[in-house]
Amino acid sequence: MKSYPKKVLMIDSDTRMVESIRSQLRHLPADLIATGSGQDGLALMARQSVDLCILDSHSSDMCGLDVCRQIRQVDPVTPIIMLAALAQEADKVKGLEAGADDYLTKPVGIGEFMARVRAMLRRSSLNQAGRQAEPAQIVHGAMRIDVAARIVTIDGNRINLPPKEFDLLVLMAKTPGKSYRRKELLKQVWQYQFDGYEHTLTAHINRLRSKIEPVFSQPTYILTTWGVGYRFADPEPVSNK
């Protein structure tokens, strides 16, 4: 079966960086579509699907975090690598919470950068292949999750969740009662071992609970397993009637 080149969108006004990446991507093979404008990048993504988006934290006309958030509003699955000159942990957290899957600080070695690109492209391929294996729906009590449509309802009311909160919910809801360690959740949802970012996960869990739990202080869906991490509520007993 013929393998077609991957499509990579790069939103970065650094032309030297763009051309360096373009020459490296040819070896994968992958075609690079590049623009320095955040607005143009959003328009390009609206017109065509891509396998990976590489996003500078400051495009020529928009904050990269805003570009990332707008992408995630319409496309929850395409991997995003964010590039930034800021190396502070707080800046990395902001990038991840905006929806980026990976965050690299400039200047970055081309070898490390291409390793991350290959990992993200593998993830993109696995996402496409694995979507068919996902359960069509997950139902627990009043909660109904339409996995393919990425819609959550409780008592018929739609709950709007950002991509990472939805991914966390689905991961745990697929295996009710299973306890996940914090680092395991970070690795499975963000696809990397983000050591030291457990507080980012905690923030996502708290926001998720605030939206789905009837009483935030007494959760019924996302439970804490003390000393371990988190779990979805135990499976509902099957009625013998």
PDB file of C-alpha atoms in Angstrom:
ATOM      1  CA  MET A   1       0.000   0.000   0.000  1.00  0.00           C
ATOM      2  CA  LYS A   2       1.349   3.391  -1.017  1.00  0.00           C
ATOM      3  CA  SER A   3       2.328   5.697   1.826  1.00  0.00           C
ATOM      4  CA  TYR A   4       1.366   9.318   1.235  1.00  0.00           C
ATOM      5  CA  PRO A   5       3.327  12.224   2.712  1.00  0.00           C
ATOM      6  CA  LYS A   6       2.015  13.616   5.971  1.00  0.00           C
ATOM      7  CA  LYS A   7       0.770  17.196   6.035  1.00  0.00           C
ATOM      8  CA  VAL A   8       2.318  19.529   8.605  1.00  0.00           C
ATOM      9  CA  LEU A   9       1.168  23.101   9.219  1.00  0.00           C
ATOM     10  CA  MET A  10       3.713  25.456  10.753  1.00  0.00           C
ATOM     11  CA  ILE A  11       2.600  28.857  12.084  1.00  0.00           C
ATOM     12  CA  ASP A  12       5.866  30.700  12.679  1.00  0.00           C
ATOM     13  CA  SER A  13       7.277  33.976  11.322  1.00  0.00           C
ATOM     14  CA  ASP A  14      10.890  32.757  11.722  1.00  0.00           C
ATOM     15  CA  THR A  15      11.630  31.977   8.050  1.00  0.00           C
ATOM     16  CA  ARG A  16      15.016  30.392   8.792  1.00  0.00           C
ATOM     17  CA  MET A  17      13.391  27.981  11.257  1.00  0.00           C
ATOM     18  CA  VAL A  18      10.616  27.208   8.783  1.00  0.00           C
ATOM     19  CA  GLU A  19      13.016  26.383   5.946  1.00  0.00           C
ATOM     20  CA  SER A  20      15.193  24.266   8.239  1.00  0.00           C
ATOM     21  CA  ILE A  21      12.159  22.228   9.304  1.00  0.00           C
ATOM     22  CA  ARG A  22      10.913  21.988   5.722  1.00  0.00           C
ATOM     23  CA  SER A  23      14.186  20.395   4.574  1.00  0.00           C
ATOM     24  CA  GLN A  24      14.050  17.872   7.448  1.00  0.00           C
ATOM     25  CA  LEU A  25      10.410  16.939   6.881  1.00  0.00           C
ATOM     26  CA  ARG A  26      11.108  15.879   3.297  1.00  0.00           C
ATOM     27  CA  HIS A  27      12.928  12.825   4.673  1.00  0.00           C
ATOM     28  CA  LEU A  28       9.851  11.485   6.528  1.00  0.00           C
ATOM     29  CA  PRO A  29       8.217  12.204   3.989  1.00  0.00           C
ATOM     30  CA  ALA A  30       6.016  15.122   5.012  1.00  0.00           C
ATOM     31  CA  ASP A  31       4.854  18.268   3.232  1.00  0.00           C
ATOM     32  CA  LEU A  32       5.083  21.552   5.117  1.00  0.00           C
ATOM     33  CA  ILE A  33       2.506  24.312   4.788  1.00  0.00           C
ATOM     34  CA  ALA A  34       3.841  27.453   6.469  1.00  0.00           C
ATOM     35  CA  THR A  35       2.558  30.881   7.429  1.00  0.00           C
ATOM     36  CA  GLY A  36       3.645  33.560   9.880  1.00  0.00           C
ATOM     37  CA  SER A  37       0.065  34.653  10.552  1.00  0.00           C
ATOM     38  CA  GLY A  38      -2.146  33.077  13.180  1.00  0.00           C
ATOM     39  CA  GLN A  39      -5.291  34.119  11.319  1.00  0.00           C
ATOM     40  CA  ASP A  40      -4.007  32.582   8.084  1.00  0.00           C
ATOM     41  CA  GLY A  41      -3.077  29.409   9.947  1.00  0.00           C
ATOM     42  CA  LEU A  42      -6.585  29.103  11.379  1.00  0.00           C
ATOM     43  CA  ALA A  43      -8.063  29.655   7.909  1.00  0.00           C
ATOM     44  CA  LEU A  44      -5.777  26.969   6.451  1.00  0.00           C
ATOM     45  CA  MET A  45      -6.845  24.464   9.105  1.00  0.00           C
ATOM     46  CA  ALA A  46     -10.494  25.272   8.406  1.00  0.00           C
ATOM     47  CA  ARG A  47     -10.008  24.421   4.714  1.00  0.00           C
ATOM     48  CA  GLN A  48      -7.960  21.240   4.997  1.00  0.00           C
ATOM     49  CA  SER A  49      -6.984  18.571   7.479  1.00  0.00           C
ATOM     50  CA  VAL A  50      -3.384  18.250   8.649  1.00  0.00           C
ATOM     51  CA  ASP A  51      -1.523  15.584  10.596  1.00  0.00           C
ATOM     52  CA  LEU A  52       0.398  17.982  12.850  1.00  0.00           C
ATOM     53  CA  CYS A  53       0.446  21.677  13.719  1.00  0.00           C
ATOM     54  CA  ILE A  54       3.694  23.367  14.808  1.00  0.00           C
ATOM     55  CA  LEU A  55       2.853  26.655  16.478  1.00  0.00           C
ATOM     56  CA  ASP A  56       5.070  29.494  17.655  1.00  0.00           C
ATOM     57  CA  SER A  57       3.869  31.069  20.882  1.00  0.00           C
ATOM     58  CA  HIS A  58       3.857  34.492  19.172  1.00  0.00           C
ATOM     59  CA  SER A  59       2.775  34.651  15.537  1.00  0.00           C
ATOM     60  CA  SER A  60       2.931  37.920  13.619  1.00  0.00           C
ATOM     61  CA  ASP A  61      -0.655  38.915  14.396  1.00  0.00           C
ATOM     62  CA  MET A  62      -1.887  36.791  17.327  1.00  0.00           C
ATOM     63  CA  CYS A  63      -0.795  35.310  20.616  1.00  0.00           C
ATOM     64  CA  GLY A  64       0.061  31.665  20.030  1.00  0.00           C
ATOM     65  CA  LEU A  65      -1.972  30.626  23.065  1.00  0.00           C
ATOM     66  CA  ASP A  66      -5.061  32.184  21.493  1.00  0.00           C
ATOM     67  CA  VAL A  67      -4.348  30.414  18.203  1.00  0.00           C
ATOM     68  CA  CYS A  68      -4.000  27.121  20.073  1.00  0.00           C
ATOM     69  CA  ARG A  69      -7.276  27.642  21.938  1.00  0.00           C
ATOM     70  CA  GLN A  70      -9.133  28.489  18.733  1.00  0.00           C
ATOM     71  CA  ILE A  71      -7.778  25.386  17.014  1.00  0.00           C
ATOM     72  CA  ARG A  72      -8.921  23.245  19.930  1.00  0.00           C
ATOM     73  CA  GLN A  73     -12.431  24.682  19.806  1.00  0.00           C
ATOM     74  CA  VAL A  74     -12.963  23.078  16.391  1.00  0.00           C
ATOM     75  CA  ASP A  75     -10.297  20.348  16.265  1.00  0.00           C
ATOM     76  CA  PRO A  76      -9.716  18.401  19.476  1.00  0.00           C
ATOM     77  CA  VAL A  77      -7.421  15.713  18.100  1.00  0.00           C
ATOM     78  CA  THR A  78      -4.761  17.062  15.687  1.00  0.00           C
ATOM     79  CA  PRO A  79      -1.451  17.076  17.614  1.00  0.00           C
ATOM     80  CA  ILE A  80       0.031  20.513  18.342  1.00  0.00           C
ATOM     81  CA  ILE A  81       3.670  21.246  19.173  1.00  0.00           C
ATOM     82  CA  MET A  82       4.179  24.713  20.634  1.00  0.00           C
ATOM     83  CA  LEU A  83       7.515  26.509  20.277  1.00  0.00           C
ATOM     84  CA  ALA A  84       8.393  29.343  22.629  1.00  0.00           C
ATOM     85  CA  ALA A  85      11.309  31.436  23.814  1.00  0.00           C
ATOM     86  CA  LEU A  86      10.006  31.246  27.394  1.00  0.00           C
ATOM     87  CA  ALA A  87      11.327  28.363  29.454  1.00  0.00           C
ATOM     88  CA  GLN A  88       9.561  29.025  32.763  1.00  0.00           C
ATOM     89  CA  GLU A  89       7.426  26.193  34.079  1.00  0.00           C
ATOM     90  CA  ALA A  90       4.401  28.502  34.304  1.00  0.00           C
ATOM     91  CA  ASP A  91       4.694  29.285  30.576  1.00  0.00           C
ATOM     92  CA  LYS A  92       4.869  25.597  29.712  1.00  0.00           C
ATOM     93  CA  VAL A  93       1.800  24.931  31.820  1.00  0.00           C
ATOM     94  CA  LYS A  94      -0.096  27.701  30.002  1.00  0.00           C
ATOM     95  CA  GLY A  95       0.817  26.151  26.663  1.00  0.00           C
ATOM     96  CA  LEU A  96      -0.312  22.682  27.714  1.00  0.00           C
ATOM     97  CA  GLU A  97      -3.526  23.981  29.243  1.00  0.00           C
ATOM     98  CA  ALA A  98      -4.288  25.914  26.038  1.00  0.00           C
ATOM     99  CA  GLY A  99      -4.361  22.560  24.266  1.00  0.00           C
ATOM    100  CA  ALA A 100      -0.798  21.929  23.091  1.00  0.00           C
ATOM    101  CA  ASP A 101       0.394  18.327  23.187  1.00  0.00           C
ATOM    102  CA  ASP A 102       4.065  19.225  23.520  1.00  0.00           C
ATOM    103  CA  TYR A 103       6.013  22.377  24.402  1.00  0.00           C
ATOM    104  CA  LEU A 104       9.584  23.040  23.299  1.00  0.00           C
ATOM    105  CA  THR A 105      11.778  25.994  24.206  1.00  0.00           C
ATOM    106  CA  LYS A 106      13.778  27.805  21.528  1.00  0.00           C
ATOM    107  CA  PRO A 107      16.495  27.314  20.552  1.00  0.00           C
ATOM    108  CA  VAL A 108      15.872  23.599  20.187  1.00  0.00           C
ATOM    109  CA  GLY A 109      18.229  21.089  18.602  1.00  0.00           C
ATOM    110  CA  ILE A 110      16.990  19.793  15.264  1.00  0.00           C
ATOM    111  CA  GLY A 111      17.533  16.178  16.348  1.00  0.00           C
ATOM    112  CA  GLU A 112      15.310  16.503  19.426  1.00  0.00           C
ATOM    113  CA  PHE A 113      12.761  18.536  17.483  1.00  0.00           C
ATOM    114  CA  MET A 114      12.431  15.952  14.715  1.00  0.00           C
ATOM    115  CA  ALA A 115      12.143  13.157  17.291  1.00  0.00           C
ATOM    116  CA  ARG A 116       9.155  14.991  18.790  1.00  0.00           C
ATOM    117  CA  VAL A 117       7.671  15.550  15.322  1.00  0.00           C
ATOM    118  CA  ARG A 118       7.960  11.845  14.471  1.00  0.00           C
ATOM    119  CA  ALA A 119       6.343  10.929  17.807  1.00  0.00           C
ATOM    120  CA  MET A 120       3.443  13.306  17.162  1.00  0.00           C
ATOM    121  CA  LEU A 121       2.945  11.994  13.621  1.00  0.00           C
ATOM    122  CA  ARG A 122       2.881   8.426  14.959  1.00  0.00           C
ATOM    123  CA  ARG A 123       0.279   9.544  17.475  1.00  0.00           C
ATOM    124  CA  SER A 124      -1.763  11.143  14.683  1.00  0.00           C
ATOM    125  CA  SER A 125      -1.737   7.863  12.739  1.00  0.00           C
ATOM    126  CA  LEU A 126      -2.692   5.856  15.828  1.00  0.00           C
ATOM    127  CA  ASN A 127      -5.530   8.268  16.590  1.00  0.00           C
ATOM    128  CA  GLN A 128      -6.951   7.783  13.108  1.00  0.00           C
ATOM    129  CA  ALA A 129      -6.590   4.001  13.284  1.00  0.00           C
ATOM    130  CA  GLY A 130      -7.950   3.745  16.821  1.00  0.00           C
ATOM    131  CA  ARG A 131     -11.059   5.859  16.456  1.00  0.00           C
ATOM    132  CA  GLN A 132     -12.966   2.911  15.042  1.00  0.00           C
ATOM    133  CA  ALA A 133     -12.078   0.811  18.121  1.00  0.00           C
ATOM    134  CA  GLU A 134     -13.492   3.340  20.580  1.00  0.00           C
ATOM    135  CA  PRO A 135     -16.860   2.466  22.138  1.00  0.00           C
ATOM    136  CA  ALA A 136     -19.602   4.441  20.405  1.00  0.00           C
ATOM    137  CA  GLN A 137     -21.110   5.519  23.718  1.00  0.00           C
ATOM    138  CA  ILE A 138     -20.384   5.273  27.424  1.00  0.00           C
ATOM    139  CA  VAL A 139     -23.339   5.464  29.787  1.00  0.00           C
ATOM    140  CA  HIS A 140     -23.142   5.726  33.568  1.00  0.00           C
ATOM    141  CA  GLY A 141     -26.217   6.799  35.475  1.00  0.00           C
ATOM    142  CA  ALA A 142     -27.356  10.168  34.155  1.00  0.00           C
ATOM    143  CA  MET A 143     -24.142  10.641  32.165  1.00  0.00           C
ATOM    144  CA  ARG A 144     -23.949   9.752  28.483  1.00  0.00           C
ATOM    145  CA  ILE A 145     -20.694  10.169  26.507  1.00  0.00           C
ATOM    146  CA  ASP A 146     -20.825  10.084  22.707  1.00  0.00           C
ATOM    147  CA  VAL A 147     -17.159   9.286  22.086  1.00  0.00           C
ATOM    148  CA  ALA A 148     -17.078   9.853  18.329  1.00  0.00           C
ATOM    149  CA  ALA A 149     -18.981  13.150  18.465  1.00  0.00           C
ATOM    150  CA  ARG A 150     -17.113  14.161  21.651  1.00  0.00           C
ATOM    151  CA  ILE A 151     -20.351  15.129  23.375  1.00  0.00           C
ATOM    152  CA  VAL A 152     -21.122  14.688  27.080  1.00  0.00           C
ATOM    153  CA  THR A 153     -24.631  15.031  28.480  1.00  0.00           C
ATOM    154  CA  ILE A 154     -25.950  14.670  32.024  1.00  0.00           C
ATOM    155  CA  ASP A 155     -29.713  14.334  32.425  1.00  0.00           C
ATOM    156  CA  GLY A 156     -29.936  15.371  28.774  1.00  0.00           C
ATOM    157  CA  ASN A 157     -28.045  18.620  29.348  1.00  0.00           C
ATOM    158  CA  ARG A 158     -24.902  19.060  27.280  1.00  0.00           C
ATOM    159  CA  ILE A 159     -21.673  19.641  29.197  1.00  0.00           C
ATOM    160  CA  ASN A 160     -19.054  21.573  27.224  1.00  0.00           C
ATOM    161  CA  LEU A 161     -15.580  20.179  27.896  1.00  0.00           C
ATOM    162  CA  PRO A 162     -12.220  21.291  26.453  1.00  0.00           C
ATOM    163  CA  PRO A 163     -10.215  18.540  24.672  1.00  0.00           C
ATOM    164  CA  LYS A 164      -8.015  17.446  27.581  1.00  0.00           C
ATOM    165  CA  GLU A 165     -10.879  17.321  30.067  1.00  0.00           C
ATOM    166  CA  PHE A 166     -12.894  15.232  27.603  1.00  0.00           C
ATOM    167  CA  ASP A 167      -9.937  12.911  26.998  1.00  0.00           C
ATOM    168  CA  LEU A 168      -9.414  12.455  30.748  1.00  0.00           C
ATOM    169  CA  LEU A 169     -13.077  11.660  31.252  1.00  0.00           C
ATOM    170  CA  VAL A 170     -13.227   9.118  28.406  1.00  0.00           C
ATOM    171  CA  LEU A 171      -9.988   7.406  29.446  1.00  0.00           C
ATOM    172  CA  MET A 172     -11.270   6.779  32.959  1.00  0.00           C
ATOM    173  CA  ALA A 173     -14.917   6.136  32.030  1.00  0.00           C
ATOM    174  CA  LYS A 174     -13.855   3.338  29.640  1.00  0.00           C
ATOM    175  CA  THR A 175     -12.448   1.433  32.621  1.00  0.00           C
ATOM    176  CA  PRO A 176     -14.726   2.238  35.585  1.00  0.00           C
ATOM    177  CA  GLY A 177     -13.263   1.369  38.952  1.00  0.00           C
ATOM    178  CA  LYS A 178      -9.660   1.296  37.672  1.00  0.00           C
ATOM    179  CA  SER A 179      -7.313   3.601  39.580  1.00  0.00           C
ATOM    180  CA  TYR A 180      -4.842   5.613  37.519  1.00  0.00           C
ATOM    181  CA  ARG A 181      -1.662   7.100  38.885  1.00  0.00           C
ATOM    182  CA  ARG A 182      -1.214  10.786  38.134  1.00  0.00           C
ATOM    183  CA  LYS A 183       1.848  10.222  35.959  1.00  0.00           C
ATOM    184  CA  GLU A 184      -0.019   7.532  34.036  1.00  0.00           C
ATOM    185  CA  LEU A 185      -2.854   9.935  33.261  1.00  0.00           C
ATOM    186  CA  LEU A 186      -0.383  12.596  32.153  1.00  0.00           C
ATOM    187  CA  LYS A 187       1.384  10.127  29.883  1.00  0.00           C
ATOM    188  CA  GLN A 188      -1.779   8.700  28.335  1.00  0.00           C
ATOM    189  CA  VAL A 189      -3.607  11.980  27.780  1.00  0.00           C
ATOM    190  CA  TRP A 190      -0.657  14.220  26.894  1.00  0.00           C
ATOM    191  CA  GLN A 191       1.389  11.357  25.387  1.00  0.00           C
ATOM    192  CA  TYR A 192       4.554  12.414  27.226  1.00  0.00           C
ATOM    193  CA  GLN A 193       6.013  11.922  30.686  1.00  0.00           C
ATOM    194  CA  PHE A 194       5.608  15.444  32.070  1.00  0.00           C
ATOM    195  CA  ASP A 195       7.496  15.057  35.333  1.00  0.00           C
ATOM    196  CA  GLY A 196       6.587  17.800  37.770  1.00  0.00           C
ATOM    197  CA  TYR A 197       3.283  18.657  36.090  1.00  0.00           C
ATOM    198  CA  GLU A 198       0.998  16.776  38.465  1.00  0.00           C
ATOM    199  CA  HIS A 199      -0.530  20.121  39.507  1.00  0.00           C
ATOM    200  CA  THR A 200      -1.617  20.639  35.877  1.00  0.00           C
ATOM    201  CA  LEU A 201      -3.486  17.350  36.038  1.00  0.00           C
ATOM    202  CA  THR A 202      -5.034  18.340  39.367  1.00  0.00           C
ATOM    203  CA  ALA A 203      -6.261  21.592  37.823  1.00  0.00           C
ATOM    204  CA  HIS A 204      -7.853  19.695  34.920  1.00  0.00           C
ATOM    205  CA  ILE A 205      -9.515  17.213  37.282  1.00  0.00           C
ATOM    206  CA  ASN A 206     -10.904  20.022  39.436  1.00  0.00           C
ATOM    207  CA  ARG A 207     -12.319  21.853  36.422  1.00  0.00           C
ATOM    208  CA  LEU A 208     -13.807  18.613  35.110  1.00  0.00           C
ATOM    209  CA  ARG A 209     -15.433  17.883  38.478  1.00  0.00           C
ATOM    210  CA  SER A 210     -16.850  21.415  38.656  1.00  0.00           C
ATOM    211  CA  LYS A 211     -18.727  20.739  35.410  1.00  0.00           C
ATOM    212  CA  ILE A 212     -19.962  17.167  35.861  1.00  0.00           C
ATOM    213  CA  GLU A 213     -20.370  16.593  39.595  1.00  0.00           C
ATOM    214  CA  PRO A 214     -23.719  17.432  41.258  1.00  0.00           C
ATOM    215  CA  VAL A 215     -21.794  18.344  44.412  1.00  0.00           C
ATOM    216  CA  PHE A 216     -18.150  19.301  43.858  1.00  0.00           C
ATOM    217  CA  SER A 217     -17.050  18.354  47.382  1.00  0.00           C
ATOM    218  CA  GLN A 218     -18.731  14.923  47.133  1.00  0.00           C
ATOM    219  CA  PRO A 219     -17.887  13.620  43.638  1.00  0.00           C
ATOM    220  CA  THR A 220     -19.848  10.706  42.230  1.00  0.00           C
ATOM    221  CA  TYR A 221     -18.088  10.257  38.873  1.00  0.00           C
ATOM    222  CA  ILE A 222     -14.389  11.157  39.226  1.00  0.00           C
ATOM    223  CA  LEU A 223     -13.178   9.732  42.521  1.00  0.00           C
ATOM    224  CA  THR A 224      -9.867  10.063  44.321  1.00  0.00           C
ATOM    225  CA  THR A 225      -7.925   6.911  45.172  1.00  0.00           C
ATOM    226  CA  TRP A 226      -5.863   8.134  48.095  1.00  0.00           C
ATOM    227  CA  GLY A 227      -2.137   7.596  47.699  1.00  0.00           C
ATOM    228  CA  VAL A 228      -2.573   6.591  44.052  1.00  0.00           C
ATOM    229  CA  GLY A 229      -4.518   9.016  41.856  1.00  0.00           C
ATOM    230  CA  TYR A 230      -7.995   9.001  40.355  1.00  0.00           C
ATOM    231  CA  ARG A 231     -10.629   6.587  39.091  1.00  0.00           C
ATOM    232  CA  PHE A 232     -14.052   6.665  37.492  1.00  0.00           C
ATOM    233  CA  ALA A 233     -16.911   5.387  39.658  1.00  0.00           C
ATOM    234  CA  ASP A 234     -17.307   1.621  39.906  1.00  0.00           C
ATOM    235  CA  PRO A 235     -19.441  -0.052  37.213  1.00  0.00           C
ATOM    236  CA  GLU A 236     -23.133   0.073  37.906  1.00  0.00           C
ATOM    237  CA  PRO A 237     -24.600  -3.260  39.083  1.00  0.00           C
ATOM    238  CA  VAL A 238     -26.407  -5.210  36.409  1.00  0.00           C
ATOM    239  CA  SER A 239     -30.086  -5.719  37.165  1.00  0.00           C
ATOM    240  CA  ASN A 240     -31.360  -9.317  37.109  1.00  0.00           C
ATOM    241  CA  LYS A 241     -34.847  -8.223  36.144  1.00  0.00           C
TER     242      LYS A 241
END
